mmCIF file of C-alpha atoms in Angstrom:
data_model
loop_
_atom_site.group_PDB
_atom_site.id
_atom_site.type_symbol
_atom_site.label_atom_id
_atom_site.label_comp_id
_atom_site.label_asym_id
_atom_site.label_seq_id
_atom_site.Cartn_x
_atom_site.Cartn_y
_atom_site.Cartn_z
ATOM 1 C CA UNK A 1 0.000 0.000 0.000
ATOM 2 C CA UNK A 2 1.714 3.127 -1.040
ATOM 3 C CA UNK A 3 0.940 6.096 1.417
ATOM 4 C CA UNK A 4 1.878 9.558 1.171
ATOM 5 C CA UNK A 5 4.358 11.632 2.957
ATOM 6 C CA UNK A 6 1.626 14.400 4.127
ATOM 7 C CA UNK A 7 -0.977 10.877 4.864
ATOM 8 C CA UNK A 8 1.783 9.596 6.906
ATOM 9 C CA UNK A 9 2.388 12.720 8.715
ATOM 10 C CA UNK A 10 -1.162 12.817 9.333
ATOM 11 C CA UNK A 11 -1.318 9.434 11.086
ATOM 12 C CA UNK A 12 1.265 10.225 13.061
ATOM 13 C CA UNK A 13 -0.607 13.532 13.721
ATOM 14 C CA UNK A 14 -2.659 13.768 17.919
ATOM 15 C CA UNK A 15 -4.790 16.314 18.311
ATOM 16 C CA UNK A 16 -5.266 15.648 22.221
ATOM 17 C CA UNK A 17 -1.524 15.987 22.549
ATOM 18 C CA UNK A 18 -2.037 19.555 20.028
ATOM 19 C CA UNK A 19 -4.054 20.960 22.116
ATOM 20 C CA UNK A 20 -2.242 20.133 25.397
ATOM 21 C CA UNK A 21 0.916 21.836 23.974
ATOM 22 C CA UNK A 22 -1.147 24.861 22.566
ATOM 23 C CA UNK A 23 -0.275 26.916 26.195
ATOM 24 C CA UNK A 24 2.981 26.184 26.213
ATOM 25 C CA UNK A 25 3.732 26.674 22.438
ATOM 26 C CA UNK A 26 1.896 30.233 23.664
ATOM 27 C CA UNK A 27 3.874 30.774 26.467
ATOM 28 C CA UNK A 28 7.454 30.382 24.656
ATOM 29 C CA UNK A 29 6.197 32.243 21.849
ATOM 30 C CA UNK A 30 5.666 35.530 24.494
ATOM 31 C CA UNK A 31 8.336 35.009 26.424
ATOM 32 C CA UNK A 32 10.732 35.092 22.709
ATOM 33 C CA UNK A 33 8.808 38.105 22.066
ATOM 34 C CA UNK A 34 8.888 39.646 24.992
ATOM 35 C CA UNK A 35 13.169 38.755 25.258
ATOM 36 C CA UNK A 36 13.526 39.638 21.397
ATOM 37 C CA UNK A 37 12.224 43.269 22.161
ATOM 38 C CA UNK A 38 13.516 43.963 25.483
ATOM 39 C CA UNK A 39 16.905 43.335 23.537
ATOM 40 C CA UNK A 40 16.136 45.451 20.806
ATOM 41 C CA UNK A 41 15.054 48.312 23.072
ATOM 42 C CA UNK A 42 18.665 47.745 24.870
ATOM 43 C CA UNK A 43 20.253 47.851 21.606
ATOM 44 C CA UNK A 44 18.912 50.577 20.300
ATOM 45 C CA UNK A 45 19.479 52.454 23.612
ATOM 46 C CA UNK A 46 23.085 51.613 23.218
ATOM 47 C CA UNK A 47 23.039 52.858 19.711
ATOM 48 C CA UNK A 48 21.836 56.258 20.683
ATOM 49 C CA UNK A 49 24.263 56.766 23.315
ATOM 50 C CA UNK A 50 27.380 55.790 21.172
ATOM 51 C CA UNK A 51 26.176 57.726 18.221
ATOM 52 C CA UNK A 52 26.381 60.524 21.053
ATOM 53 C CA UNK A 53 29.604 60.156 21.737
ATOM 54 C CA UNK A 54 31.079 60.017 18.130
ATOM 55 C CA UNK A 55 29.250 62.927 17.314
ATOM 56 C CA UNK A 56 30.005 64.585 20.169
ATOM 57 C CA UNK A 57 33.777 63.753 20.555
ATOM 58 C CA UNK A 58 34.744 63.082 17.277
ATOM 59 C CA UNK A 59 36.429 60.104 17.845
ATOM 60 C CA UNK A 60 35.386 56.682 15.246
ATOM 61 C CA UNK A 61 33.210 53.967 16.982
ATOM 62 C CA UNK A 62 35.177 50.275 17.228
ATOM 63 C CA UNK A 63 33.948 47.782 14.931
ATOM 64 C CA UNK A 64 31.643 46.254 17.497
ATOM 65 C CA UNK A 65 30.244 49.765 18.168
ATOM 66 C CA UNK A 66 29.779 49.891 14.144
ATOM 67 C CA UNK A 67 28.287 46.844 14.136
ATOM 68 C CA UNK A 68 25.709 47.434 16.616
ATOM 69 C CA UNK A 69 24.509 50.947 14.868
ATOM 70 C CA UNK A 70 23.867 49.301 11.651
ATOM 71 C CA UNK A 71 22.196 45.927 13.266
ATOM 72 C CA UNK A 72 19.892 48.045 15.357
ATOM 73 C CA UNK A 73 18.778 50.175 12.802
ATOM 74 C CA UNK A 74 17.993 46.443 10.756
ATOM 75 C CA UNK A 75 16.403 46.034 13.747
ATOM 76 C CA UNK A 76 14.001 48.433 13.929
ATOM 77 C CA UNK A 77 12.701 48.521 10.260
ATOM 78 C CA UNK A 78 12.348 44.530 10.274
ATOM 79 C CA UNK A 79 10.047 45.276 13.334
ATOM 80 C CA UNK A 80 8.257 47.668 11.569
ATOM 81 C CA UNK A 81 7.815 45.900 8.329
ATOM 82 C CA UNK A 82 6.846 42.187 10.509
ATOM 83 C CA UNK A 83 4.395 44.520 11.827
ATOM 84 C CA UNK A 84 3.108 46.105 9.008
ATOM 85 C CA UNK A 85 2.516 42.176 7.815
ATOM 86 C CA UNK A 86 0.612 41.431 10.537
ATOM 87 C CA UNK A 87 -1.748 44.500 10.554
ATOM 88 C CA UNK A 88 -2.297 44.355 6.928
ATOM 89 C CA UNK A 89 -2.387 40.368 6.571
ATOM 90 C CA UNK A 90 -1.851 38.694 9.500
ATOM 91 C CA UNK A 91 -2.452 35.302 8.081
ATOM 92 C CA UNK A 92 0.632 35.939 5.351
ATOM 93 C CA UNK A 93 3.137 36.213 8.898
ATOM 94 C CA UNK A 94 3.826 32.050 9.110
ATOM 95 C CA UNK A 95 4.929 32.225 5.590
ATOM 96 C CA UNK A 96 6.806 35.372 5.784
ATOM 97 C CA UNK A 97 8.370 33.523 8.744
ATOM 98 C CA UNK A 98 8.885 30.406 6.237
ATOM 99 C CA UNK A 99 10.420 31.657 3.597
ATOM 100 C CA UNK A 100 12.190 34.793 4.622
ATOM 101 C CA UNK A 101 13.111 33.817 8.429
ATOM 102 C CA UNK A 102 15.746 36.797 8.617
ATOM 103 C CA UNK A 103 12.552 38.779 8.323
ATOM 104 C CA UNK A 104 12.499 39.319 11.916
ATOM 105 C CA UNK A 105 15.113 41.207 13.926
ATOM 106 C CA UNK A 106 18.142 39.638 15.121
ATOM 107 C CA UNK A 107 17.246 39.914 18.703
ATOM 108 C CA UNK A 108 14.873 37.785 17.847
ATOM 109 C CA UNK A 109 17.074 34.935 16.708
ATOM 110 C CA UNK A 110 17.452 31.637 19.176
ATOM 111 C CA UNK A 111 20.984 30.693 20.064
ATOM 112 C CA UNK A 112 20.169 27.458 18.320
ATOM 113 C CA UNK A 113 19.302 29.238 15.312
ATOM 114 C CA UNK A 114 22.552 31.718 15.488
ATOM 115 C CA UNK A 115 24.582 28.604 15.370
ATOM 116 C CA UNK A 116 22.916 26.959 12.329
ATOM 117 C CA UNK A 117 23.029 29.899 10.460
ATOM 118 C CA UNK A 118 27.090 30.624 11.324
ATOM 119 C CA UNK A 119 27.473 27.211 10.577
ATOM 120 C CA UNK A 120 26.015 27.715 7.100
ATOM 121 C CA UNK A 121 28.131 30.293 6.598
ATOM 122 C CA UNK A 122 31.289 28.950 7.166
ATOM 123 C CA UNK A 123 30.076 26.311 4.656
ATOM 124 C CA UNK A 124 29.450 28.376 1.995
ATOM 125 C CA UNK A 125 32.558 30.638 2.663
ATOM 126 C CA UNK A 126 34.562 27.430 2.685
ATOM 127 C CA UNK A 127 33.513 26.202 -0.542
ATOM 128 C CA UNK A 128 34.197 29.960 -1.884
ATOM 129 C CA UNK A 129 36.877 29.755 -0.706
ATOM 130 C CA UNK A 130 38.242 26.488 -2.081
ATOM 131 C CA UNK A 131 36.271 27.796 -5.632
ATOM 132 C CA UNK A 132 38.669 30.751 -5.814
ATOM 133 C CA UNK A 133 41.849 28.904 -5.195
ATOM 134 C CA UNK A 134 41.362 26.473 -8.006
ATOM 135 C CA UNK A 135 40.467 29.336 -10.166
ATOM 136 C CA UNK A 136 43.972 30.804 -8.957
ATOM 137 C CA UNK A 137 45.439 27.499 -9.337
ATOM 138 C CA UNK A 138 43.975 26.948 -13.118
ATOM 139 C CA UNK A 139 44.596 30.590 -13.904
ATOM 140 C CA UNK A 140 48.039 30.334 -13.003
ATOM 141 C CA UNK A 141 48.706 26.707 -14.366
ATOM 142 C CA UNK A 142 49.528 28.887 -17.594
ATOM 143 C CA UNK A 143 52.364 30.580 -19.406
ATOM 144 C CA UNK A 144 50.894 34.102 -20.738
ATOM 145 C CA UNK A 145 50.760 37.050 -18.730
ATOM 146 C CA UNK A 146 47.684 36.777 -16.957
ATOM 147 C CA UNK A 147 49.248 33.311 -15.573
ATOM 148 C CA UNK A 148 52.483 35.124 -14.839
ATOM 149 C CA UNK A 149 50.535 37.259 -12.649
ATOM 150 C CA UNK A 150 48.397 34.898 -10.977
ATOM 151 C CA UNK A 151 51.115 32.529 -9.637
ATOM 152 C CA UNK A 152 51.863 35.066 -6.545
ATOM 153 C CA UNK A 153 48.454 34.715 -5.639
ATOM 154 C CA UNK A 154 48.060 31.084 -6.150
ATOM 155 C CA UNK A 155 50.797 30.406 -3.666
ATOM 156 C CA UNK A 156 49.610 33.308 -0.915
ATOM 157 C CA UNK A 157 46.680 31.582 -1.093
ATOM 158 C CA UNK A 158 47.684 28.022 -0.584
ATOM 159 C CA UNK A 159 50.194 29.110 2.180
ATOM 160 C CA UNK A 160 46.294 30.862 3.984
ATOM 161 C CA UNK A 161 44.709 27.497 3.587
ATOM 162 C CA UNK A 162 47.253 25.803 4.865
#
């Protein structure tokens, strides 16, 4: 008997155990909500106050400083945009969520979530990475002048990798 995926995740499917895990699905749901914003307000405090200071002594902000400017303000108008969704279509937010998760704020990110997406991409930087030296190594595998030039590079790269 041949049985679909979606008819086998149906079977599988209790609706006594649903409903028993609806207040606590609710629960965590506030609670990220509640944590995601509270950061955010914190953030953008902090933003404020060293956009202050640089304007008010001159001096650069570090790069963590730099960073935190430019996240908060991604911050704010993913906020703004999620909530836009929601007023507008509330019933579009799941697949917002689905296929665009960065579409909320970062504050709003799990820990669990932070690490699968870091981990992504030093996967995709790694293959990049490995990409661009065999381009080097191809490029440079020749005798004209473009080869001539690439060689340098070929072997500063190798000696990064290695």
């Amino acid at each position: 008997l041949l049985v679909s995926p979606a008819a086998a995740d149906l079977e599988d499917f209790n609706l006594g155990n649903a409903i028993r895990g609806a207040p606590g699905a609710i629960k965590n749901s506030f609670g990220t909500f509640k944590r995601g914003t509270g950061a955010m307000w914190r953030n953008s405090k902090e933003a404020g106050l060293i956009k202050k200071r640089v304007s008010r002594t001159g001096c650069p902000p570090s790069y963590e400083e730099a960073q935190l400017i430019r996240r908060s303000g991604e911050d704010t108008s993913k906020l703004v945009q999620a909530g836009i969704t929601w007023l507008v279509a509330p019933e579009l937010i799941p697949a917002m969520l689905y296929f665009f998760p960065r579409a909320l704020p970062s504050t709003f990110e799990s820990e669990k979530g932070r690490e699968k997406r870091h981990a992504s991409m030093c996967r995709m930087r790694a293959s990049a990475t490995l990409e661009l030296l065999m381009k080097l190594e191809e490029t440079a595998a020749g005798t004209n002048k473009k080869a001539l030039r690439a060689q340098p590079q070929a072997e500063s790269a190798t000696l990064v990798l290695r």
